[in-house]
Amino acid sequence: MKKTILIGALALALGACSEQKTEKYIHIDLTNIIEADAEKVGLNEWAKNVKFIPLETNDNILIKYIDNVYQKDNKFLVSHGGNRVSIFDKNGKYMHDISSKGEGPTNFINVHDVTLHNDWIYIHETQNLIKVFDWKGTFIKKLELPAKVDGLMTIEGKEEMLAYVPNLGGDESLRFYILKGETIVDSIANPFVYPKAAFAQMFYPEFQKTSGQLKAFIELHSDTLYAVNEHWETYPYATIGIGKFQPTRAERYGVVLADVRKNPMHGKLPMQVTGEIGNRLYMYSNYIRADETFCYDKASQKATKLLLTYPENTLDIPEDAAFKPRTILKNKYLVDWEQPDNDENPILVMVEPLNVP
């Protein structure tokens, strides 16, 4: 059965909520602070708990760069270098890899994405092919999807997953699939279609999931954050204003060949939404000012921009580095990772903010 309520909710992109959700969406206006100087605060002053966890490296485990970090119980799963997934214990000691790069039936050619779902690790080899493992690295199964997907959103205990349909050209008529194993059990229409686009204006994925207590996604060329409930219903949760940096769908997709030299997307840079802890929503941008943290307090309706600096001589972290919230673990820790000046063990930084309501 098609979820027509979902389609209606998605079409109301900038305000009205779905029939199931009556509460008003949040508007976060960062326009006045987006280019202002950030408030410089020491990380130890801002947080009630800061953990620095060097990840062990040796000849068998080298980490060029970290793509993302996940956690289950006292184990960290680190996706790194675009082609390796490794398990570390709570102190950062290397334990083992999850499979390896290769062309065998239980290997993967690269790591397009990683999703955790019901105690299993889903490694996206391509947009159509997913290899599934347990946390010991045992191969469970292969999923060959009948259509391309860019990312998966999961809900604890549910077998189904919500998959985002790639739409780089602007002309995709579908927005989501609901998957059960390899089967598409439902699809949700895309209300925003620009069939005359000459070419894709951005090469990073449109879809970014939040982490922490909020199940939501943001389109990086849209100002709207969409929450997802346990019935896979989506609804506008917040809008984020960043002024002149905000790209519109028309600027991204409504491009004809005559516009190519004008570069209508010049200076249009997206805001990433990390997620929520308590009453606060955390954001950052890799494209505006890379090491600044944006925080919105829903109770006071106040937005702040922070430069969270590290203590001196902390494990050889570069002097000009600053903490930014790349993901949330255990619904309480903001997490960043740093490459030290000695270029050896990369460092996970886990921060529990002060005074979380």
C-alpha positions in Angstrom: 0.0 0.0 0.0 1.4 3.4 -0.9 1.9 5.7 2.0 0.1 8.7 0.6 0.2 10.5 4.0 4.0 10.5 3.7 3.9 12.0 0.2 1.7 14.8 1.5 4.0 15.5 4.4 7.0 15.7 2.2 5.4 18.1 -0.2 4.8 20.6 2.6 8.5 21.2 2.8 8.7 24.5 4.7 6.1 24.3 7.4 2.9 22.4 7.6 3.2 19.1 9.4 1.7 15.8 8.4 -1.7 14.8 9.5 -0.2 12.6 12.2 2.0 15.4 13.6 0.5 18.6 14.8 3.3 20.3 16.7 5.0 23.2 15.0 8.3 22.7 13.3 11.4 24.5 14.7 13.0 27.4 12.8 16.7 27.8 13.4 18.1 31.1 12.1 21.9 31.1 11.8 22.0 34.0 9.3 23.3 36.5 11.8 26.0 34.3 13.2 27.1 32.3 10.2 30.0 34.6 9.3 30.5 36.2 12.8 33.4 35.2 15.0 32.8 32.1 17.0 32.8 32.2 20.8 36.1 30.6 21.8 35.7 28.1 24.6 38.0 25.5 26.1 36.6 22.0 25.6 37.2 21.1 29.2 35.2 24.1 30.4 32.3 23.4 28.0 31.9 19.7 28.7 31.4 17.7 31.9 33.3 14.7 30.5 35.9 14.5 27.8 37.5 11.2 26.7 40.5 11.0 24.4 40.9 7.5 22.9 44.0 6.9 20.7 43.2 4.2 18.2 46.1 1.6 18.0 47.9 1.5 14.7 50.7 -0.8 13.6 51.9 -2.6 10.5 48.6 -4.5 10.4 46.3 -1.6 11.0 47.0 1.7 9.4 44.4 4.5 9.3 44.8 7.1 6.5 41.6 8.9 7.4 38.4 8.1 9.3 35.1 8.1 7.4 32.8 7.4 10.4 32.7 5.8 13.9 30.0 3.6 15.4 29.6 1.9 18.8 28.1 -1.2 20.2 28.5 -1.9 23.9 32.2 -1.3 24.6 33.4 -1.7 21.0 34.0 0.9 18.4 33.5 0.2 14.7 35.7 2.5 12.5 35.1 2.9 8.8 38.3 4.3 7.3 40.2 4.9 4.1 37.0 4.1 2.0 37.9 0.4 2.0 38.3 -0.9 5.5 36.1 -1.5 8.6 37.9 -2.2 11.9 36.9 -3.0 15.4 38.6 -1.5 18.5 37.9 -2.1 22.2 36.9 0.7 24.6 40.5 1.8 25.1 41.3 2.0 21.4 43.1 -1.4 21.1 42.7 -3.0 17.7 40.8 -6.2 17.7 40.0 -7.3 14.1 38.7 -6.2 10.8 35.2 -6.9 9.3 36.2 -8.8 6.2 38.6 -7.0 3.8 38.9 -5.4 0.4 38.7 -7.9 -2.4 36.5 -9.5 -5.1 35.5 -12.6 -3.2 31.9 -13.4 -2.2 32.5 -12.3 1.4 34.8 -9.3 0.6 33.9 -5.8 -0.6 35.5 -3.8 -3.4 35.1 -0.6 -1.4 33.0 0.8 1.5 30.3 3.1 0.1 28.6 3.4 3.4 28.0 1.5 6.7 24.8 0.9 8.5 24.2 -0.8 11.9 20.9 -2.7 12.1 19.7 -5.2 14.8 23.2 -6.3 15.8 24.4 -6.7 12.2 26.8 -4.5 10.2 25.7 -3.6 6.7 28.6 -2.6 4.5 27.4 -1.0 1.3 29.8 -2.1 -1.4 27.9 -0.3 -4.1 24.5 1.5 -4.3 22.9 -1.9 -5.2 25.0 -4.4 -3.2 25.3 -4.8 0.6 27.3 -7.4 2.5 26.1 -8.2 6.0 28.3 -9.3 8.9 28.1 -9.8 12.7 30.4 -8.0 15.1 32.9 -11.0 15.1 33.3 -10.5 11.4 31.3 -13.5 10.4 29.7 -13.2 6.9 25.9 -13.4 7.2 24.4 -12.7 3.8 24.5 -10.6 0.7 21.7 -8.3 -0.3 21.4 -7.5 -4.0 18.9 -4.6 -4.2 16.7 -4.2 -7.2 17.4 -0.4 -7.3 20.1 2.0 -6.3 20.0 3.6 -2.8 22.3 6.3 -1.3 21.8 5.5 2.4 19.7 3.6 4.9 17.9 4.6 8.0 17.0 2.0 10.6 14.9 1.8 13.7 15.9 -0.6 16.6 13.8 -3.8 16.5 12.3 -3.2 13.1 13.1 -5.5 10.2 12.3 -2.9 7.5 14.7 -0.1 6.6 14.1 3.3 4.9 16.4 3.8 1.9 17.0 7.1 0.2 16.9 7.1 -3.6 19.9 8.9 -5.3 18.8 12.0 -7.2 21.9 13.8 -8.5 20.2 14.7 -11.7 17.0 16.1 -10.1 14.7 14.0 -12.2 14.1 11.0 -9.9 10.4 10.4 -9.4 10.9 8.5 -6.2 12.3 9.7 -2.9 12.4 6.7 -0.6 12.1 2.9 -0.7 11.1 0.9 2.3 13.1 -2.3 2.2 12.7 -5.7 3.8 15.7 -7.7 3.0 16.2 -7.5 -0.8 12.6 -6.6 -1.4 11.1 -3.1 -1.9 7.8 -3.3 0.0 6.9 0.3 -0.6 8.0 3.5 -2.3 7.4 7.2 -1.6 7.2 9.8 -4.4 9.5 12.7 -4.7 7.5 16.0 -4.8 10.5 17.9 -6.0 11.4 17.0 -9.6 13.4 19.1 -12.1 13.6 17.1 -15.3 15.4 19.8 -17.4 18.6 19.9 -15.4 21.7 19.9 -17.6 24.0 18.3 -15.1 24.4 17.6 -11.4 25.5 20.7 -9.5 26.8 19.0 -6.3 28.8 15.8 -6.1 28.3 15.0 -2.4 25.3 12.9 -1.4 22.0 14.8 -0.9 21.1 12.7 2.0 22.6 12.9 5.5 21.3 11.0 8.6 21.4 12.5 12.0 22.6 10.6 15.0 21.7 10.5 18.7 18.1 10.5 19.9 16.7 12.1 16.8 15.9 9.9 13.8 16.0 12.4 10.9 17.6 13.3 7.7 18.5 16.5 5.9 18.9 17.1 2.2 22.1 19.1 1.9 20.6 21.3 -0.8 17.5 22.0 1.3 16.8 24.0 4.5 14.5 21.4 6.0 15.3 18.7 8.5 12.8 15.8 8.2 12.1 13.5 11.2 11.1 9.9 10.8 8.8 8.1 13.2 8.4 4.4 14.0 5.8 4.0 11.2 8.2 5.4 8.6 6.2 8.6 8.5 8.4 11.6 7.7 7.5 15.2 8.6 9.3 18.6 8.7 11.0 18.9 12.0 13.1 22.0 11.6 14.2 24.5 9.0 17.7 26.0 9.1 18.4 29.4 7.7 22.0 30.1 6.6 21.3 33.2 4.4 23.4 33.6 1.2 25.0 30.2 1.7 21.7 28.3 1.3 21.4 26.5 -2.0 17.9 26.0 -3.4 16.6 23.1 -5.4 16.0 25.4 -8.4 19.7 26.5 -8.3 20.9 22.9 -8.1 18.5 21.3 -10.5 17.0 24.0 -12.7 20.3 24.5 -14.6 20.3 24.7 -18.4 23.4 24.6 -20.6 23.4 28.4 -20.9 23.9 28.7 -17.1 26.9 26.4 -16.8 29.5 29.2 -17.1 27.7 31.3 -14.7 28.1 28.6 -12.0 24.8 29.4 -10.1 26.0 27.2 -7.2 29.1 29.3 -6.5 29.2 30.1 -2.8 26.3 27.8 -1.9 27.4 25.6 0.9 25.4 23.2 3.1 25.0 22.8 6.8 25.3 19.3 8.3 23.1 18.3 11.2 24.8 16.0 13.7 21.7 15.3 15.8 20.3 15.9 19.2 21.3 15.3 22.8 18.6 16.4 25.3 17.1 19.7 24.2 20.0 20.7 22.0 20.5 20.3 18.2 24.1 20.2 17.0 25.4 21.2 13.6 28.6 21.9 11.7 29.7 22.7 8.2 32.8 21.3 6.3 32.3 24.0 3.7 31.9 27.3 5.6 34.2 27.2 8.6 35.4 23.7 9.2 36.1 23.6 12.9 33.1 25.5 14.3 30.2 24.0 16.2 26.7 25.3 15.9 24.3 24.6 18.8 20.6 25.4 19.0 18.8 25.2 22.3 15.1 24.3 21.8 14.1 25.6 25.2 15.6 29.1 24.9 15.3 29.1 21.1 18.8 30.5 21.0 21.6 29.5 18.5 25.3 29.9 19.3 28.5 29.3 17.3 31.5 27.9 19.2 35.1 27.3 18.6 35.8 24.4 21.1 39.6 24.3 21.6 41.6 21.4 23.0 43.7 21.5 26.1 47.4 22.1 25.5 49.6 19.1 24.6 46.7 16.7 24.4 48.1 13.7 22.7 49.9 15.8 20.1 46.7 17.2 18.6 47.6 20.1 16.2 47.5 23.5 17.9 45.0 24.9 15.3 42.6 22.0 15.6 39.2 22.4 17.3 36.4 20.0 18.2 33.4 19.7 16.0 30.5 17.2 16.5 30.7 14.7 13.6 28.5 12.1 15.2 26.7 11.1 18.4 27.3 7.8 20.3 25.2 6.3 23.0 22.8 9.3 22.7 25.1 11.3 25.0 28.5 11.7 23.5 29.4 14.2 20.7 32.3 12.6 18.8 35.1 14.0 16.7 38.4 12.4 15.5 41.8 14.1 15.0 45.0 13.1 13.3 48.0 14.1 15.7 51.1 16.0 14.5 53.1 12.8 14.9 50.9 11.2 12.3 50.5 8.0 14.3 47.5 6.9 16.3 44.4 8.9 15.3 42.4 10.0 18.3 38.6 9.7 19.0 37.4 12.6 21.1 34.1 11.8 23.1 32.5 14.8 24.7 29.5 14.8 27.1 28.1 18.4 27.1 27.4 20.3 30.4 23.9 21.1 31.6 22.1 18.9 29.1 18.3 19.3 29.9 
